[in-house]
Amino acid sequence: ETGVTQSPTHLIKTRGQQVTLRCSSQSGHNTVSWYQQALGQGPQFIFQYYREEENGRGNFPPRFSGLQFPNYSSELNVNALELDDSALYLCASSPGTKETQYFGPGTRLLVL
Amino acid sequence: GENVEQHPSTLSVQEGDSAVIKCTYSDSASNYFPWYKQELGKGPQLIIDIRSNVGEKKDQRIAVTLNKTAKHFSLHITETQPEDSAVYFCAASPLRAGNMLTFGGGTRLMVKP
């Protein structure tokens, strides 16, 4: 059984660009949540997908959007990148919306 | 929404001593409280979690206690080892939010050999 994987591991973008981050959920997990972790802080909830539908959203602007595919893998898209978007983006999967989440290693995004 | 405060932000202990990290939460409807350990360059790893129908849970050297009346919960690590050194995060979520978590700010634990 493979764990949660994320790609790419690191990414550098410039302000105003768009970025797509990818997450493969753990086998048997139908729920994916995305979190943003700024340096030295705790993760902040962005949104959650359950069976290809958005199930909840945190306090992030609409330029943060997502998608979940039939195999339950997921993408996080960020448009019009800002310097403050520089952070570690974490994906977590779970076998449902109330069960324990398991995190991937994250994608570190640097916006210059 | 939920707000989680975590203390202390850094904690240094001698190997073999105990370490205690405390968190308070604001939403009385919160009923799920996981603890994660994050090592440098890695994603958070679940170490223990507790739901509001129990007051304490233990797994070998790690225990979590929950006081719903006071809205606080704590992580206790006994017989600390150098490999326990990491950043620890508490989190909470109310029933309506399922497992959409609100995290504390983290505690950097350093275990000195």
GROMACS .gro file of C-alpha atoms in nm:
model
  225
    1GLU     CA    1   0.000   0.000   0.000
    2THR     CA    2   0.151   0.332  -0.108
    3GLY     CA    3   0.115   0.645   0.097
    4VAL     CA    4   0.021   0.995  -0.013
    5THR     CA    5   0.251   1.132  -0.282
    6GLN     CA    6   0.285   1.488  -0.411
    7SER     CA    7   0.452   1.645  -0.711
    8PRO     CA    8   0.660   1.837  -0.772
    9THR     CA    9   0.868   1.851  -0.453
   10HIS     CA   10   0.989   2.206  -0.517
   11LEU     CA   11   0.876   2.481  -0.749
   12ILE     CA   12   0.984   2.838  -0.820
   13LYS     CA   13   0.743   3.081  -0.987
   14THR     CA   14   0.725   3.454  -1.037
   15ARG     CA   15   0.450   3.686  -0.918
   16GLY     CA   16   0.141   3.677  -1.141
   17GLN     CA   17   0.205   3.328  -1.277
   18GLN     CA   18  -0.018   3.025  -1.231
   19VAL     CA   19   0.078   2.693  -1.069
   20THR     CA   20  -0.068   2.342  -1.050
   21LEU     CA   21   0.025   2.104  -0.770
   22ARG     CA   22  -0.064   1.735  -0.773
   23CYS     CA   23  -0.152   1.478  -0.510
   24SER     CA   24  -0.207   1.104  -0.527
   25SER     CA   25  -0.416   0.979  -0.239
   26GLN     CA   26  -0.346   0.665  -0.042
   27SER     CA   27  -0.507   0.351  -0.180
   28GLY     CA   28  -0.871   0.321  -0.069
   29HIS     CA   29  -0.900   0.690   0.027
   30ASN     CA   30  -1.176   0.895  -0.137
   31THR     CA   31  -1.118   1.226   0.043
   32VAL     CA   32  -0.836   1.474  -0.018
   33SER     CA   33  -0.769   1.790   0.180
   34TRP     CA   34  -0.518   2.064   0.095
   35TYR     CA   35  -0.335   2.279   0.348
   36GLN     CA   36  -0.095   2.574   0.319
   37GLN     CA   37   0.191   2.587   0.569
   38ALA     CA   38   0.387   2.912   0.586
   39LEU     CA   39   0.736   2.895   0.735
   40GLY     CA   40   0.724   2.851   1.111
   41GLN     CA   41   0.347   2.817   1.127
   42GLY     CA   42   0.086   2.546   1.149
   43PRO     CA   43  -0.094   2.422   0.837
   44GLN     CA   44  -0.400   2.620   0.727
   45PHE     CA   45  -0.695   2.442   0.566
   46ILE     CA   46  -0.758   2.542   0.203
   47PHE     CA   47  -1.029   2.302   0.085
   48GLN     CA   48  -1.141   1.941   0.083
   49TYR     CA   49  -1.265   1.717  -0.198
   50TYR     CA   50  -1.483   1.413  -0.139
   51ARG     CA   51  -1.571   1.186  -0.432
   52GLU     CA   52  -1.485   1.456  -0.688
   53GLU     CA   53  -1.692   1.731  -0.521
   54GLU     CA   54  -1.569   2.021  -0.305
   55ASN     CA   55  -1.681   1.937   0.048
   56GLY     CA   56  -1.555   2.240   0.236
   57ARG     CA   57  -1.338   2.546   0.198
   58GLY     CA   58  -1.124   2.752   0.431
   59ASN     CA   59  -1.058   3.126   0.421
   60PHE     CA   60  -0.874   3.138   0.089
   61PRO     CA   61  -0.959   3.355  -0.216
   62PRO     CA   62  -1.114   3.210  -0.534
   63ARG     CA   63  -0.778   3.214  -0.712
   64PHE     CA   64  -0.711   2.896  -0.513
   65SER     CA   65  -0.907   2.622  -0.690
   66GLY     CA   66  -0.899   2.247  -0.700
   67LEU     CA   67  -1.007   1.932  -0.869
   68GLN     CA   68  -1.045   1.568  -0.777
   69PHE     CA   69  -1.033   1.295  -1.039
   70PRO     CA   70  -1.225   0.963  -1.056
   71ASN     CA   71  -0.920   0.782  -0.914
   72TYR     CA   72  -0.936   1.031  -0.621
   73SER     CA   73  -0.607   1.200  -0.703
   74SER     CA   74  -0.629   1.577  -0.680
   75GLU     CA   75  -0.488   1.904  -0.809
   76LEU     CA   76  -0.450   2.242  -0.645
   77ASN     CA   77  -0.437   2.540  -0.881
   78VAL     CA   78  -0.329   2.887  -0.779
   79ASN     CA   79  -0.374   3.177  -1.021
   80ALA     CA   80  -0.215   3.522  -1.012
   81LEU     CA   81   0.056   3.415  -0.767
   82GLU     CA   82   0.152   3.657  -0.492
   83LEU     CA   83   0.470   3.666  -0.285
   84ASP     CA   84   0.270   3.555   0.023
   85ASP     CA   85   0.175   3.233  -0.156
   86SER     CA   86   0.528   3.108  -0.087
   87ALA     CA   87   0.474   2.813   0.144
   88LEU     CA   88   0.471   2.436   0.181
   89TYR     CA   89   0.150   2.296   0.029
   90LEU     CA   90   0.035   1.978   0.195
   91CYS     CA   91  -0.211   1.723   0.071
   92ALA     CA   92  -0.380   1.478   0.308
   93SER     CA   93  -0.601   1.185   0.223
   94SER     CA   94  -0.851   0.988   0.429
   95PRO     CA   95  -1.100   0.705   0.372
   96GLY     CA   96  -1.386   0.947   0.442
   97THR     CA   97  -1.467   1.297   0.562
   98LYS     CA   98  -1.453   1.206   0.931
   99GLU     CA   99  -1.163   0.964   0.940
  100THR     CA  100  -0.795   1.015   1.020
  101GLN     CA  101  -0.598   1.207   0.758
  102TYR     CA  102  -0.255   1.106   0.634
  103PHE     CA  103  -0.028   1.372   0.491
  104GLY     CA  104   0.205   1.368   0.196
  105PRO     CA  105   0.554   1.522   0.204
  106GLY     CA  106   0.436   1.850   0.054
  107THR     CA  107   0.533   2.076  -0.234
  108ARG     CA  108   0.748   2.375  -0.146
  109LEU     CA  109   0.648   2.675  -0.359
  110LEU     CA  110   0.862   2.985  -0.380
  111VAL     CA  111   0.716   3.293  -0.548
  112LEU     CA  112   0.967   3.558  -0.654
  113GLY     CA  113  -1.470   2.945   1.323
  114GLU     CA  114  -1.241   2.734   1.536
  115ASN     CA  115  -0.924   2.880   1.685
  116VAL     CA  116  -0.648   2.666   1.837
  117GLU     CA  117  -0.372   2.804   2.060
  118GLN     CA  118  -0.065   2.593   2.138
  119HIS     CA  119   0.198   2.635   2.412
  120PRO     CA  120   0.488   2.643   2.450
  121SER     CA  121   0.630   2.737   2.111
  122THR     CA  122   0.964   2.577   2.202
  123LEU     CA  123   1.045   2.313   2.461
  124SER     CA  124   1.385   2.176   2.554
  125VAL     CA  125   1.414   1.867   2.774
  126GLN     CA  126   1.683   1.627   2.879
  127GLU     CA  127   1.672   1.275   2.736
  128GLY     CA  128   1.458   1.056   2.961
  129ASP     CA  129   1.250   1.345   3.096
  130SER     CA  130   0.883   1.399   3.015
  131ALA     CA  131   0.747   1.664   2.781
  132VAL     CA  132   0.402   1.821   2.792
  133ILE     CA  133   0.245   2.036   2.519
  134LYS     CA  134  -0.087   2.210   2.575
  135CYS     CA  135  -0.356   2.333   2.339
  136THR     CA  136  -0.678   2.525   2.388
  137TYR     CA  137  -0.963   2.549   2.141
  138SER     CA  138  -1.251   2.790   2.103
  139ASP     CA  139  -1.537   2.594   1.944
  140SER     CA  140  -1.724   2.392   2.205
  141ALA     CA  141  -1.859   2.172   1.922
  142SER     CA  142  -1.510   2.040   1.842
  143ASN     CA  143  -1.493   1.666   1.893
  144TYR     CA  144  -1.180   1.544   1.713
  145PHE     CA  145  -0.829   1.625   1.833
  146PRO     CA  146  -0.527   1.479   1.649
  147TRP     CA  147  -0.159   1.538   1.718
  148TYR     CA  148   0.098   1.542   1.440
  149LYS     CA  149   0.478   1.527   1.444
  150GLN     CA  150   0.664   1.703   1.165
  151GLU     CA  151   1.033   1.643   1.101
  152LEU     CA  152   1.242   1.873   0.888
  153GLY     CA  153   1.153   1.850   0.519
  154LYS     CA  154   0.863   1.610   0.576
  155GLY     CA  155   0.487   1.624   0.599
  156PRO     CA  156   0.308   1.593   0.934
  157GLN     CA  157   0.279   1.240   1.069
  158LEU     CA  158  -0.012   1.143   1.294
  159ILE     CA  159   0.110   1.022   1.633
  160ILE     CA  160  -0.214   1.000   1.828
  161ASP     CA  161  -0.570   1.129   1.815
  162ILE     CA  162  -0.863   1.146   2.051
  163ARG     CA  163  -1.235   1.199   2.013
  164SER     CA  164  -1.453   1.379   2.262
  165ASN     CA  165  -1.620   1.067   2.396
  166VAL     CA  166  -1.301   0.977   2.588
  167GLY     CA  167  -1.093   1.181   2.830
  168GLU     CA  168  -0.757   1.010   2.781
  169LYS     CA  169  -0.580   0.788   2.532
  170LYS     CA  170  -0.239   0.626   2.559
  171ASP     CA  171  -0.004   0.462   2.310
  172GLN     CA  172   0.324   0.343   2.461
  173ARG     CA  173   0.520   0.658   2.560
  174ILE     CA  174   0.259   0.898   2.424
  175ALA     CA  175  -0.067   1.002   2.587
  176VAL     CA  176  -0.328   1.266   2.519
  177THR     CA  177  -0.574   1.408   2.772
  178LEU     CA  178  -0.887   1.608   2.694
  179ASN     CA  179  -1.080   1.846   2.919
  180LYS     CA  180  -1.396   1.943   2.732
  181THR     CA  181  -1.522   2.172   3.006
  182ALA     CA  182  -1.206   2.384   2.996
  183LYS     CA  183  -1.166   2.331   2.620
  184HIS     CA  184  -0.808   2.219   2.637
  185PHE     CA  185  -0.611   1.907   2.551
  186SER     CA  186  -0.252   1.804   2.612
  187LEU     CA  187   0.015   1.576   2.470
  188HIS     CA  188   0.238   1.392   2.712
  189ILE     CA  189   0.558   1.220   2.601
  190THR     CA  190   0.740   1.015   2.863
  191GLU     CA  191   1.099   0.889   2.858
  192THR     CA  192   1.189   1.125   2.576
  193GLN     CA  193   1.453   1.020   2.324
  194PRO     CA  194   1.660   1.230   2.081
  195GLU     CA  195   1.448   1.099   1.793
  196ASP     CA  196   1.145   1.266   1.952
  197SER     CA  197   1.299   1.600   1.851
  198ALA     CA  198   1.064   1.758   1.595
  199VAL     CA  199   0.782   2.011   1.564
  200TYR     CA  200   0.453   1.894   1.713
  201PHE     CA  201   0.114   2.028   1.606
  202CYS     CA  202  -0.221   1.991   1.774
  203ALA     CA  203  -0.542   2.030   1.575
  204ALA     CA  204  -0.916   2.032   1.630
  205SER     CA  205  -1.232   2.005   1.428
  206PRO     CA  206  -1.602   2.022   1.514
  207LEU     CA  207  -1.841   1.745   1.410
  208ARG     CA  208  -1.991   1.960   1.132
  209ALA     CA  209  -1.642   2.004   0.979
  210GLY     CA  210  -1.553   1.637   0.988
  211ASN     CA  211  -1.177   1.609   0.950
  212MET     CA  212  -1.120   1.960   0.812
  213LEU     CA  213  -0.866   2.060   1.072
  214THR     CA  214  -0.766   2.383   1.244
  215PHE     CA  215  -0.405   2.357   1.359
  216GLY     CA  216  -0.217   2.519   1.644
  217GLY     CA  217   0.102   2.712   1.579
  218GLY     CA  218   0.335   2.425   1.667
  219THR     CA  219   0.586   2.337   1.938
  220ARG     CA  220   0.949   2.275   1.858
  221LEU     CA  221   1.064   1.999   2.093
  222MET     CA  222   1.437   1.950   2.144
  223VAL     CA  223   1.556   1.646   2.339
  224LYS     CA  224   1.913   1.685   2.455
  225PRO     CA  225   2.119   1.364   2.488
   0.00000   0.00000   0.00000
